[in-house]
mmCIF file of C-alpha atoms in Angstrom:
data_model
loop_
_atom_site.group_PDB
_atom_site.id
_atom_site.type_symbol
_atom_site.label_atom_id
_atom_site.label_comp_id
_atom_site.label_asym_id
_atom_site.label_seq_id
_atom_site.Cartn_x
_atom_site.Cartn_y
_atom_site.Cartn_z
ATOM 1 C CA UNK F 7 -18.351 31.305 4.506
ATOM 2 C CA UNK F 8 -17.596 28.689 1.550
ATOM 3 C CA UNK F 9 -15.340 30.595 -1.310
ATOM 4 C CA UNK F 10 -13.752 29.518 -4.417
ATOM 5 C CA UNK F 11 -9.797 28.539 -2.964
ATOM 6 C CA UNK F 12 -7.971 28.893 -6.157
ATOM 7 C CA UNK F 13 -8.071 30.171 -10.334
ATOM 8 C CA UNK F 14 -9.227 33.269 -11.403
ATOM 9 C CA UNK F 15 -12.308 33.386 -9.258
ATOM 10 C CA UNK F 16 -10.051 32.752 -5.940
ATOM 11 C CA UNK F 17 -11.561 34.429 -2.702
ATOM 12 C CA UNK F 18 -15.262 34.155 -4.569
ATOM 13 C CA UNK F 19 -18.216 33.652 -1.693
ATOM 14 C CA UNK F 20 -20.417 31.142 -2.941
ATOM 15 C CA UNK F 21 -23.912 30.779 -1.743
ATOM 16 C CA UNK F 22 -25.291 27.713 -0.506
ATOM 17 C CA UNK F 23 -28.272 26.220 -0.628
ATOM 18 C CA UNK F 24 -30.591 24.463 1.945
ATOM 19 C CA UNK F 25 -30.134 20.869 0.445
ATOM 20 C CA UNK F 26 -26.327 20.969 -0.181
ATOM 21 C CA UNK F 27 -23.816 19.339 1.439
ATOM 22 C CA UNK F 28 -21.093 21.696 0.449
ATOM 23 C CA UNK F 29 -17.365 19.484 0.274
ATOM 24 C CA UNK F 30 -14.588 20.288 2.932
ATOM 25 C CA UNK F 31 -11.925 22.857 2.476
ATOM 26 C CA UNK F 32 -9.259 20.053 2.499
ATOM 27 C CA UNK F 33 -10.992 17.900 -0.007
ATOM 28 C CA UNK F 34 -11.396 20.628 -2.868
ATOM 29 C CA UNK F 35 -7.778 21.372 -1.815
ATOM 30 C CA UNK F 36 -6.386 18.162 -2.114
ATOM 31 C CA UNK F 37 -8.375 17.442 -5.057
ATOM 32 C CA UNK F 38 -7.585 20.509 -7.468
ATOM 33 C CA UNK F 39 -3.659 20.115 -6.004
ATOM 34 C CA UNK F 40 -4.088 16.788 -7.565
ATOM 35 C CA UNK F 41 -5.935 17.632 -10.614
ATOM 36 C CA UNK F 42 -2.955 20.405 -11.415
ATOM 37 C CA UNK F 43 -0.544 17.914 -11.537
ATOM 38 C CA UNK F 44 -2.052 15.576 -13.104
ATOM 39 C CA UNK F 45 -4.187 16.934 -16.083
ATOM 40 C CA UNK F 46 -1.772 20.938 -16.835
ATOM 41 C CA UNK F 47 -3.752 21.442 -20.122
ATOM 42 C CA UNK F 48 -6.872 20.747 -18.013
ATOM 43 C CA UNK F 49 -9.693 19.429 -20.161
ATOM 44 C CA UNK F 50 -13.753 18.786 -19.355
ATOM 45 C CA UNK F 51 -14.960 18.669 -16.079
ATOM 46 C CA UNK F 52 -18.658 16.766 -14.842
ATOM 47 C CA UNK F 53 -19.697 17.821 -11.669
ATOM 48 C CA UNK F 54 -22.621 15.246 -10.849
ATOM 49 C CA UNK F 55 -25.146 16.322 -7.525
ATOM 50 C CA UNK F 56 -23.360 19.641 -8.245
ATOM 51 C CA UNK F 57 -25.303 21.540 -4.837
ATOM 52 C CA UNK F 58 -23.783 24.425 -4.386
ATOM 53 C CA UNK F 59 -21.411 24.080 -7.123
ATOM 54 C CA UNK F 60 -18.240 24.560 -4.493
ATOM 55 C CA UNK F 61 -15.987 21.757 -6.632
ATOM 56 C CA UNK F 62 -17.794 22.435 -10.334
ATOM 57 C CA UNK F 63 -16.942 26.151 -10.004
ATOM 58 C CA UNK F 64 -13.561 25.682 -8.502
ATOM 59 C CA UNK F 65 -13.179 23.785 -11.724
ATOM 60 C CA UNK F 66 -14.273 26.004 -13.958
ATOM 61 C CA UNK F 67 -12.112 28.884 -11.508
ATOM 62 C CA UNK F 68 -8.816 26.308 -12.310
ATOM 63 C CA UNK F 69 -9.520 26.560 -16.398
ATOM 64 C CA UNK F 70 -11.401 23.286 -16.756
ATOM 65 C CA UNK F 71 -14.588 23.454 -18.985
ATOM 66 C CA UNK F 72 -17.535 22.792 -16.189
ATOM 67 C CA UNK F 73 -20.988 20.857 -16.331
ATOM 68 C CA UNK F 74 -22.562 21.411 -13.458
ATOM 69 C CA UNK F 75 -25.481 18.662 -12.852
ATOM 70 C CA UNK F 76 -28.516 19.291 -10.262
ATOM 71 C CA UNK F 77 -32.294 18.942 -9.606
ATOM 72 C CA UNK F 78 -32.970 20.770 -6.765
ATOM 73 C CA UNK F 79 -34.687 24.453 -7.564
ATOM 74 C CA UNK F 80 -33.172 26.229 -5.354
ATOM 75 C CA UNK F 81 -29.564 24.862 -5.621
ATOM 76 C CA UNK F 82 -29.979 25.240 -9.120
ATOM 77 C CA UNK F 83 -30.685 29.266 -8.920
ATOM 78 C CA UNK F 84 -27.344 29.609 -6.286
ATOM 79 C CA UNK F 85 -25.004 27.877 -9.121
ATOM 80 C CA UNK F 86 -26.888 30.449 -11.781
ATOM 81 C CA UNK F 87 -25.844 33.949 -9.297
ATOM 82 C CA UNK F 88 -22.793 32.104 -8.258
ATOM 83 C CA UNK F 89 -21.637 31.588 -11.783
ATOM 84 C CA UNK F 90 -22.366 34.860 -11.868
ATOM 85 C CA UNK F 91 -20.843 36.188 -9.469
ATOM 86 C CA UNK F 92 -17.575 34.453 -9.927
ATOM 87 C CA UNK F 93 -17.726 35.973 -13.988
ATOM 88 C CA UNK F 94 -17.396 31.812 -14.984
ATOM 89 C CA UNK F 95 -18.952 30.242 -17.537
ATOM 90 C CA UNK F 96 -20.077 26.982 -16.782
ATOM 91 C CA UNK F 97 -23.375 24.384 -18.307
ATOM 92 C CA UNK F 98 -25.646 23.900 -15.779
ATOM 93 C CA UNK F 99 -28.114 21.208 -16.497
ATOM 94 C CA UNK F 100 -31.163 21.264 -14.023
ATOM 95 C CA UNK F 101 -32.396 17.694 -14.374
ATOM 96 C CA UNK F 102 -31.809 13.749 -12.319
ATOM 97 C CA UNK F 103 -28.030 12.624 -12.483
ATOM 98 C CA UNK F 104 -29.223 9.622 -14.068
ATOM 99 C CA UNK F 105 -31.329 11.401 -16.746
ATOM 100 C CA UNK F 106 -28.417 13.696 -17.889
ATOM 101 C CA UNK F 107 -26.024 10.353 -17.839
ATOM 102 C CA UNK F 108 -28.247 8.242 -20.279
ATOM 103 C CA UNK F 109 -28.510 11.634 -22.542
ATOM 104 C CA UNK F 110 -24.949 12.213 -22.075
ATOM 105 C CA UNK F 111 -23.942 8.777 -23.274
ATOM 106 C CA UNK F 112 -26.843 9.408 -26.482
ATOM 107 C CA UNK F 113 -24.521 12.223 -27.621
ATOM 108 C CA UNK F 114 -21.376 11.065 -27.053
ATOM 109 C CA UNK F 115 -20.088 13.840 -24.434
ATOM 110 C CA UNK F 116 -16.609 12.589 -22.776
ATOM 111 C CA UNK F 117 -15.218 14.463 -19.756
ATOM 112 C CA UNK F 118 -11.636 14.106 -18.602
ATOM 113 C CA UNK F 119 -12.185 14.471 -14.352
ATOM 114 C CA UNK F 120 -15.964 12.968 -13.191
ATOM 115 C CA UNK F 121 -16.838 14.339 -9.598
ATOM 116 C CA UNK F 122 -19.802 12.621 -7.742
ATOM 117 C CA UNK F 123 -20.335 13.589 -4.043
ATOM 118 C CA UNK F 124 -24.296 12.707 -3.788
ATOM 119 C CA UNK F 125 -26.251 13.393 -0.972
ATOM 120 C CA UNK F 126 -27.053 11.441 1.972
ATOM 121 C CA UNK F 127 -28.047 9.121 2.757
ATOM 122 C CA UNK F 128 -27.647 7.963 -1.149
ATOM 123 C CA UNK F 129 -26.095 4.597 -2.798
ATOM 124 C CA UNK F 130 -23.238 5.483 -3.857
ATOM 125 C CA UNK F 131 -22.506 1.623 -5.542
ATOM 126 C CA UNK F 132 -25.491 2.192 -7.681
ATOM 127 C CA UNK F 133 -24.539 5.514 -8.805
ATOM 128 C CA UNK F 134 -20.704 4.865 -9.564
ATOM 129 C CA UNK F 135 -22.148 1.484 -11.550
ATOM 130 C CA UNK F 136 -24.334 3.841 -13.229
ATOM 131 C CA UNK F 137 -21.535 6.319 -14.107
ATOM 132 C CA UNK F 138 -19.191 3.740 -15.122
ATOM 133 C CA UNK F 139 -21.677 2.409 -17.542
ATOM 134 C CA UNK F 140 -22.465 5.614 -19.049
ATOM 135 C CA UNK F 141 -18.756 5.783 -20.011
ATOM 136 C CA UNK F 142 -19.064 9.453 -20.394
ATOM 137 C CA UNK F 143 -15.162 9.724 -19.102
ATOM 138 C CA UNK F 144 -12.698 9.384 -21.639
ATOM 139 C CA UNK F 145 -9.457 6.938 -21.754
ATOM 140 C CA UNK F 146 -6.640 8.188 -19.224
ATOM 141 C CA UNK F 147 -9.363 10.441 -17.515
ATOM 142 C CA UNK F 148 -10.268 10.472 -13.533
ATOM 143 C CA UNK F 149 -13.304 9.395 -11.622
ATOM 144 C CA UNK F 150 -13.528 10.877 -7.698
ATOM 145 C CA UNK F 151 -16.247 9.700 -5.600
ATOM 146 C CA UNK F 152 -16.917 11.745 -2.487
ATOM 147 C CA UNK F 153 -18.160 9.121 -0.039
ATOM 148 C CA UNK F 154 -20.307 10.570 2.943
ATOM 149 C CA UNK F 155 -20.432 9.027 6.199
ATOM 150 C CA UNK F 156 -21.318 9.948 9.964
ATOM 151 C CA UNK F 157 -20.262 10.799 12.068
ATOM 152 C CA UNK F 158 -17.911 14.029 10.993
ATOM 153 C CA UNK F 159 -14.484 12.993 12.034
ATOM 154 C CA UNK F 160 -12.991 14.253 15.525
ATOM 155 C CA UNK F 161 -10.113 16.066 13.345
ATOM 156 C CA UNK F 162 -12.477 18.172 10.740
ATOM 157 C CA UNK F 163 -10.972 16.512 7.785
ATOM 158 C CA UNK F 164 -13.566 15.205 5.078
ATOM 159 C CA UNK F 165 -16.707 13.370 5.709
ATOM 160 C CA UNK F 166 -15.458 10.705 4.211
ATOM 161 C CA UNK F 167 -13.116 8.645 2.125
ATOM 162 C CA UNK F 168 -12.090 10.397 -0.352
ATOM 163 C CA UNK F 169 -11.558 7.538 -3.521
ATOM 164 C CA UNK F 170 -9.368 8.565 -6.617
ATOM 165 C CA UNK F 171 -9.392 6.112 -9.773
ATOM 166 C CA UNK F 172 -7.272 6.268 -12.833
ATOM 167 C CA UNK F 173 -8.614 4.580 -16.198
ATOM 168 C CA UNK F 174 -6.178 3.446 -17.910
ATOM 169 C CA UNK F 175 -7.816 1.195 -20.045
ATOM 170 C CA UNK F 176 -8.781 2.083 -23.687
ATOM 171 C CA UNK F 177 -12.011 1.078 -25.001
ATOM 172 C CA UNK F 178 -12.702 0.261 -29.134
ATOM 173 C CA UNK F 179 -14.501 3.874 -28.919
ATOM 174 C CA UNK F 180 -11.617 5.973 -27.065
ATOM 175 C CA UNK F 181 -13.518 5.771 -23.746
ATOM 176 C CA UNK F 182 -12.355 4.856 -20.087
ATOM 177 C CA UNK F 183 -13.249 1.217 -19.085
ATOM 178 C CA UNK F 184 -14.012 0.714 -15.470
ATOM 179 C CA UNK F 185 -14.248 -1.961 -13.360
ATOM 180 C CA UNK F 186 -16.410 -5.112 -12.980
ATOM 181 C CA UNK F 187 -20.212 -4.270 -11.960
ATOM 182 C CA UNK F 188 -20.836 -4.527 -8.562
ATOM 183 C CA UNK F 189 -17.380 -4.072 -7.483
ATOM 184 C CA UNK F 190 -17.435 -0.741 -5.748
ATOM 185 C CA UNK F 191 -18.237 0.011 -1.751
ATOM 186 C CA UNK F 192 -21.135 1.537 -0.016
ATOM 187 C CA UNK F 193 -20.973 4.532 1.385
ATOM 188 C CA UNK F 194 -22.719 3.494 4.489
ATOM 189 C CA UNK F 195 -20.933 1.450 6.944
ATOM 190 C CA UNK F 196 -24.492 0.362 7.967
ATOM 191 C CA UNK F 197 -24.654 -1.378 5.057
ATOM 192 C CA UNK F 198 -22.958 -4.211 2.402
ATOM 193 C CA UNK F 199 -19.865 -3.853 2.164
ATOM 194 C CA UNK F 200 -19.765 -5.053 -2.138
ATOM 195 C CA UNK F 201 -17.589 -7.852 -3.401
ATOM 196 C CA UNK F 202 -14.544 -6.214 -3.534
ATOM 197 C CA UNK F 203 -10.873 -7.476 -2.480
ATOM 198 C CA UNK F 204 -8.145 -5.097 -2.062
ATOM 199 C CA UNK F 205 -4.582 -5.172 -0.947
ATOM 200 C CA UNK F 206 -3.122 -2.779 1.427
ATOM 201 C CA UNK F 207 0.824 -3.319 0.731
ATOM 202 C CA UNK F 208 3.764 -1.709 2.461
ATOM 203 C CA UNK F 209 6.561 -2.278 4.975
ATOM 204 C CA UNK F 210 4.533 -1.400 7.918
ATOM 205 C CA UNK F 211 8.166 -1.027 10.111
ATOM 206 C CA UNK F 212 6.466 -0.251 12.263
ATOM 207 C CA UNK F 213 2.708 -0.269 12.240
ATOM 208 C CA UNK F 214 1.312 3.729 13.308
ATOM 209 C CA UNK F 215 -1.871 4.860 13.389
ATOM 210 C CA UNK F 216 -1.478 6.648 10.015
ATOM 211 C CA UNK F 217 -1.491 3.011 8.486
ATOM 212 C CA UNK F 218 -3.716 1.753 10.752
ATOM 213 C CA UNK F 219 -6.618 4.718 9.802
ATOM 214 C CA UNK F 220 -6.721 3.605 6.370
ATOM 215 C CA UNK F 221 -6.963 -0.237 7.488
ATOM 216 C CA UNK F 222 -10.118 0.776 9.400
ATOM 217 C CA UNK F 223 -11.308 2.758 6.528
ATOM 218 C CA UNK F 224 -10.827 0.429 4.136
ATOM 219 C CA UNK F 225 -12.415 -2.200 6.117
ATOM 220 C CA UNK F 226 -15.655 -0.429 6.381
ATOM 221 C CA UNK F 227 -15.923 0.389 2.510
ATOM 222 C CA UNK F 228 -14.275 -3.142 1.197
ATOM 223 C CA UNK F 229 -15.324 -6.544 1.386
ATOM 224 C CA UNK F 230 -12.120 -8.086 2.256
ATOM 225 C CA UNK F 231 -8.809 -6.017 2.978
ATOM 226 C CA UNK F 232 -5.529 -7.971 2.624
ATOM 227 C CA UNK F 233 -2.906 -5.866 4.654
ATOM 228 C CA UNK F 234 0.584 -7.523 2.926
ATOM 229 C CA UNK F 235 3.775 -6.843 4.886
ATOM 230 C CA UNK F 236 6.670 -6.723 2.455
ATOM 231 C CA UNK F 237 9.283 -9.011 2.321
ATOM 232 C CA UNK F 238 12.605 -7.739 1.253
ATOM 233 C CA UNK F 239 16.050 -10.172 2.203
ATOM 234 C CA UNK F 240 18.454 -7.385 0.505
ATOM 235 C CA UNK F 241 17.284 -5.024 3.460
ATOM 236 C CA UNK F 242 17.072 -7.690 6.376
ATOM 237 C CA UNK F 243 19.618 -5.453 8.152
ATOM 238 C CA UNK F 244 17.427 -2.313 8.034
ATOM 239 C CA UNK F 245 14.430 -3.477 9.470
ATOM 240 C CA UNK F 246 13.567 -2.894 13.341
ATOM 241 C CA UNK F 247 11.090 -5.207 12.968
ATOM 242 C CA UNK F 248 11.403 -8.889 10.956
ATOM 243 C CA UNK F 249 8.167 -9.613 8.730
ATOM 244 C CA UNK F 250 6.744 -12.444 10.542
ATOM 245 C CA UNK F 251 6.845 -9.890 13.674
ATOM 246 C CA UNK F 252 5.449 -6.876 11.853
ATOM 247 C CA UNK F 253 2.872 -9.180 10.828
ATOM 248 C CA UNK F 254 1.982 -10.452 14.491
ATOM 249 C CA UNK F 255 1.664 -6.900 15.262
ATOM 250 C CA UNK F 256 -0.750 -5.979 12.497
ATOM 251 C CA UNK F 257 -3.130 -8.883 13.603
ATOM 252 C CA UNK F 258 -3.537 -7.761 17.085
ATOM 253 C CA UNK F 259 -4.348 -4.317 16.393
ATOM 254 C CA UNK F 260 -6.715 -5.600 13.898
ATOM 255 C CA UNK F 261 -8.276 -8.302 16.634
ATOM 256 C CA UNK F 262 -8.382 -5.568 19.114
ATOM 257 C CA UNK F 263 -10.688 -3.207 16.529
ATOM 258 C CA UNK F 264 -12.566 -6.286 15.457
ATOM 259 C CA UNK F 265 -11.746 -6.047 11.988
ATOM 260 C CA UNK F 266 -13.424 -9.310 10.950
ATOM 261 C CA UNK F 267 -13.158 -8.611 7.112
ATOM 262 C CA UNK F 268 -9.190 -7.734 7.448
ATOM 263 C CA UNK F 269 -6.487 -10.572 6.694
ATOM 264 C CA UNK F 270 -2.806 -10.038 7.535
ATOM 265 C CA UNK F 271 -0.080 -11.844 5.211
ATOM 266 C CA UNK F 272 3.504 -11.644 3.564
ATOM 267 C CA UNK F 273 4.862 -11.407 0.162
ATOM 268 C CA UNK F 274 7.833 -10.604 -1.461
ATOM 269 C CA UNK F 275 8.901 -10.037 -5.089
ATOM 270 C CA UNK F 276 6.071 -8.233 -6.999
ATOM 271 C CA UNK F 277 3.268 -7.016 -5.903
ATOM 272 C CA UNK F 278 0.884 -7.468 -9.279
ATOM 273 C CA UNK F 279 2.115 -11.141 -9.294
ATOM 274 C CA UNK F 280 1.063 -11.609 -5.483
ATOM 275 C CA UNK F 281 -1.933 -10.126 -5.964
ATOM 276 C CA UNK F 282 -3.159 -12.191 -9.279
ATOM 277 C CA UNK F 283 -2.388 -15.369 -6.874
ATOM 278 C CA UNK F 284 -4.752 -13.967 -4.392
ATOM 279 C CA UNK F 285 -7.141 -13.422 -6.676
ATOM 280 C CA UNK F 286 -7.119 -9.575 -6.050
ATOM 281 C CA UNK F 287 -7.080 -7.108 -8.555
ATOM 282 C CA UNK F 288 -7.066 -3.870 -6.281
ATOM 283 C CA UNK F 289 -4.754 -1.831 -4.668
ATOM 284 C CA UNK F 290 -5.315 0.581 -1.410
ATOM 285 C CA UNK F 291 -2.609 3.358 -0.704
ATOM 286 C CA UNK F 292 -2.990 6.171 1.836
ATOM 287 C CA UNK F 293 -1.600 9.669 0.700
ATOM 288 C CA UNK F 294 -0.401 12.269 2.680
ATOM 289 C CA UNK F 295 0.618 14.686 0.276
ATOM 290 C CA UNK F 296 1.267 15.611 -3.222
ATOM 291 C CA UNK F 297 4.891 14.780 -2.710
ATOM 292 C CA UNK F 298 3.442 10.901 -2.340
ATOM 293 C CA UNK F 299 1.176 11.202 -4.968
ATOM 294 C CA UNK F 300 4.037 11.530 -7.350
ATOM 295 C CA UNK F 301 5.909 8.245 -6.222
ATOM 296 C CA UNK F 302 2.425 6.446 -5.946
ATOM 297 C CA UNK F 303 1.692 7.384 -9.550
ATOM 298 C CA UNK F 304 4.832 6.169 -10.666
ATOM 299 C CA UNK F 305 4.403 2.691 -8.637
ATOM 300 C CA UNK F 306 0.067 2.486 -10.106
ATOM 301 C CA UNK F 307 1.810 2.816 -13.313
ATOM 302 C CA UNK F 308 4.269 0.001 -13.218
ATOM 303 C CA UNK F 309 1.909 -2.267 -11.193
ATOM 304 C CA UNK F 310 -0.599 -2.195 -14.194
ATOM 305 C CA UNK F 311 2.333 -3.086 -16.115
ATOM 306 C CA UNK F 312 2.183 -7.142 -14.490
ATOM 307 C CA UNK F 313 -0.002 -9.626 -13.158
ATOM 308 C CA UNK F 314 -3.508 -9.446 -13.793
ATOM 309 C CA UNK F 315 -3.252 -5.431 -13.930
ATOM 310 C CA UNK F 316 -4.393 -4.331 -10.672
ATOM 311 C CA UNK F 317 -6.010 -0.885 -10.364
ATOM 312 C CA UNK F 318 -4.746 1.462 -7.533
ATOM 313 C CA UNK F 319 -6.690 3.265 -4.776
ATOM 314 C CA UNK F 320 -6.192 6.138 -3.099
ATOM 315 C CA UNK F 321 -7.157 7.375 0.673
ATOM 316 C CA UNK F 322 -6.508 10.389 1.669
ATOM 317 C CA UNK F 323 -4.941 10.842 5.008
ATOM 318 C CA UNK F 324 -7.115 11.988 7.910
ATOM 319 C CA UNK F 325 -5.391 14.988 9.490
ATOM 320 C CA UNK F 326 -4.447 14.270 12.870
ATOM 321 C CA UNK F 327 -1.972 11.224 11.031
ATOM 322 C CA UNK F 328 -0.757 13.630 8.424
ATOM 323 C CA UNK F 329 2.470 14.197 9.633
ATOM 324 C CA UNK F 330 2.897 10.444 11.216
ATOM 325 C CA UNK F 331 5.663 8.168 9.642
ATOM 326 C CA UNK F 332 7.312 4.970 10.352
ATOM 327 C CA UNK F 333 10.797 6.282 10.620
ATOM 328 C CA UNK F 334 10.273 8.670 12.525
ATOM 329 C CA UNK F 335 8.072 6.979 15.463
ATOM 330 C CA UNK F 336 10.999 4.777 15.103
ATOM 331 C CA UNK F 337 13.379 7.859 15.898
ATOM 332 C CA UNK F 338 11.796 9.073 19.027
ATOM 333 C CA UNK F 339 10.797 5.610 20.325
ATOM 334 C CA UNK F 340 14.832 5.195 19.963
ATOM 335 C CA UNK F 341 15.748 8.508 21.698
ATOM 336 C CA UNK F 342 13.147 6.971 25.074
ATOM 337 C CA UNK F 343 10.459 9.668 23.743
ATOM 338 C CA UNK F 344 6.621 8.571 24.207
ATOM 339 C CA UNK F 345 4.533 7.515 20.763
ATOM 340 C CA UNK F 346 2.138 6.221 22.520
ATOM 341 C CA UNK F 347 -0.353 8.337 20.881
ATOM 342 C CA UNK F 348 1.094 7.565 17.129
ATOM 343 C CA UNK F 349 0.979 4.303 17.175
ATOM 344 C CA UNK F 350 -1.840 1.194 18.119
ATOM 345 C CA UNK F 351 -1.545 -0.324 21.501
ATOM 346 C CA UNK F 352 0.115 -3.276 20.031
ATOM 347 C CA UNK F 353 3.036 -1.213 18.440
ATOM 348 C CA UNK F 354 3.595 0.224 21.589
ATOM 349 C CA UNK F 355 4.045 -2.619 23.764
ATOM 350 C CA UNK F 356 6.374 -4.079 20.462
ATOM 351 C CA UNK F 357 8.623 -1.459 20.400
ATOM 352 C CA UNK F 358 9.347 -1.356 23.968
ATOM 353 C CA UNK F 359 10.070 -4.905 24.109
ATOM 354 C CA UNK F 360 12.093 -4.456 21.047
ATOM 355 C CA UNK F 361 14.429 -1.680 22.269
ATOM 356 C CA UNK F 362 14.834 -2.831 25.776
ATOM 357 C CA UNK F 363 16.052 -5.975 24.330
ATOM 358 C CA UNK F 364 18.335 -4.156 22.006
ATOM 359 C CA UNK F 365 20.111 -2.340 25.136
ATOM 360 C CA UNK F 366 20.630 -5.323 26.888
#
């Protein structure tokens, strides 16, 4: 039974109709948790391919002021008696995504949070070019693309990688700027991949399969993925692992998944200024919880700050690697405990070489 998780129309059944694809529990979760935090005096809310309206109305439930977009008949009656239902007032328009877009534009509409979870299969590149073009969301507003994908993952998170992007750029006209055409995935892993490079930065001390998830991930959305181990001297003592061996690490795992697209390096210093020598103007981070989101926000902030202002990414953790960190596989590896099934193969064999040397 889907129902409406939070706001005044909390505990709500919603009806759902034959051609929706109604988004998971822990995506609408994640996503309003977000959304709370990040916009409190809430604002306009575009709910594109809208179905059975589970994230428009759960918008409209959390105080935001909803337009619900769909052209399917029957989809288009269930948001009508669920609006109804739930006592929220929403706009629903019943016509193409890219109709309402161009009209949208024509009057000058602005929306703080854009939500586009189309069905598939669908191109998602040619509707988030479409969308970006429109510039329908205004300056220091949020874009989240719902990216489908099969199959369902083992651990019933989302189908899919769930994307947010911050605008932070202000056009002559108050709107959002977005990135270059052409620049964003597919949502098929079938298909091209786009022209995008990103940067997946961290300390990876050691590599676990939390990290490694959102390598794979990013892989099969990105044109080229850049995973950059972090070089810090004032913490050389702190490290289990040196860089140049954290590195060798990352590159077998990668060989052994036949991640052709995914380059392993080292940088130190800041990040913005390695990535403008790359050539790279876009971050990946995976998030766990609110409680990262925070520190990540902080850190997209100050990157945009230097270098050739790189944008940041965010992928939400699957589930089963939710609760997985470096320190503490690190902890029970030390303690002669098994984490065998939190980290790759490679880490594994790494940090039993490493510890049994440390003994000795």
């Amino acid at each position: 039974m889907l129902r409406i998780l939070g706001g005044t129309a909390k505990g709500v059944a919603l009806k759902v109709p034959d051609s929706a694809r109604p988004s998971p529990v822990r995506l609408r979760k994640a996503l309003f948790d977000f959304l709370r935090f990040r916009y409190p005096r809430r604002g306009r809310f575009l709910d594109l391919y809208a179905g059975s309206g589970a994230v428009g109305l759960e918008a409209a439930s959390e105080g935001f002021e909803t337009t619900l977009v769909e052209k399917d008949r029957q989809a288009i009656q269930f948001l009508r008696e669920n609006a109804t239902k739930a006592r929220l007032k929403v706009r629903i328009e019943g016509v193409p995504v890219e109709r309402y877009l161009q009209e949208a534009r024509r009057q000058g509409l602005l929306f703080t949070v854009a939500f586009m979870a189309p069905p598939y299969p669908h191109d998602l590149l040619q509707d988030f070019e479409r969308l970006l073009e429109a510039r329908v969301v205004e300056a220091g507003g949020a874009v989240h693309p719902a990216t489908p994908q099969r199959p369902a993952p083992a651990d019933g998170g989302a189908t899919g990688v769930w994307l947010q992007l911050p605008h932070h750029h202000r056009g002559r006209d108050g709107r959002a700027e977005g990135l270059t055409r052409g620049a964003f995935p597919c949502e098929d892993t079938g298909r091209k991949r786009g022209t995008m490079h990103v940067v997946y930065p961290g300390s990876f001390d050691p590599l676990h399969n939390g990290h490694f998830d959102v390598i794979q991930r990013a892989s099969r959305h990105f044109a080229k993925v850049t995973v950059a181990v972090l070089e810090n001297p004032s913490k050389r003592g702190l490290w289990l692992f040196t860089p140049l061996e954290r590195v060798e690490i990352i590159r077998r795992a990668v060989a052994s998944a036949r991640l052709s697209n995914v380059e392993v390096d080292t940088f130190h210093g800041l990040l913005a200024e390695y990535m403008k020598q790359i050539g790279s103007r876009v971050i990946v981070k995976g998030l766990r919880a609110v409680s990262d989101y925070e520190n990540e926000l902080q850190m997209a902030h100050l990157n945009r700050q230097y270098g050739n202002h790189p944008e940041t990414f965010f992928i939400m953790a699957a589930t089963r690697w939710s609760f997985v960190s470096s320190t503490m596989v690190k902890e029970i590896a030390r303690y002669g405990g098994d984490v065998s099934k939190l980290v790759p193969p490679a880490t594994a064999e790494a940090l039993r070489e490493k510890l049994s040397s440390v003994e000795k």
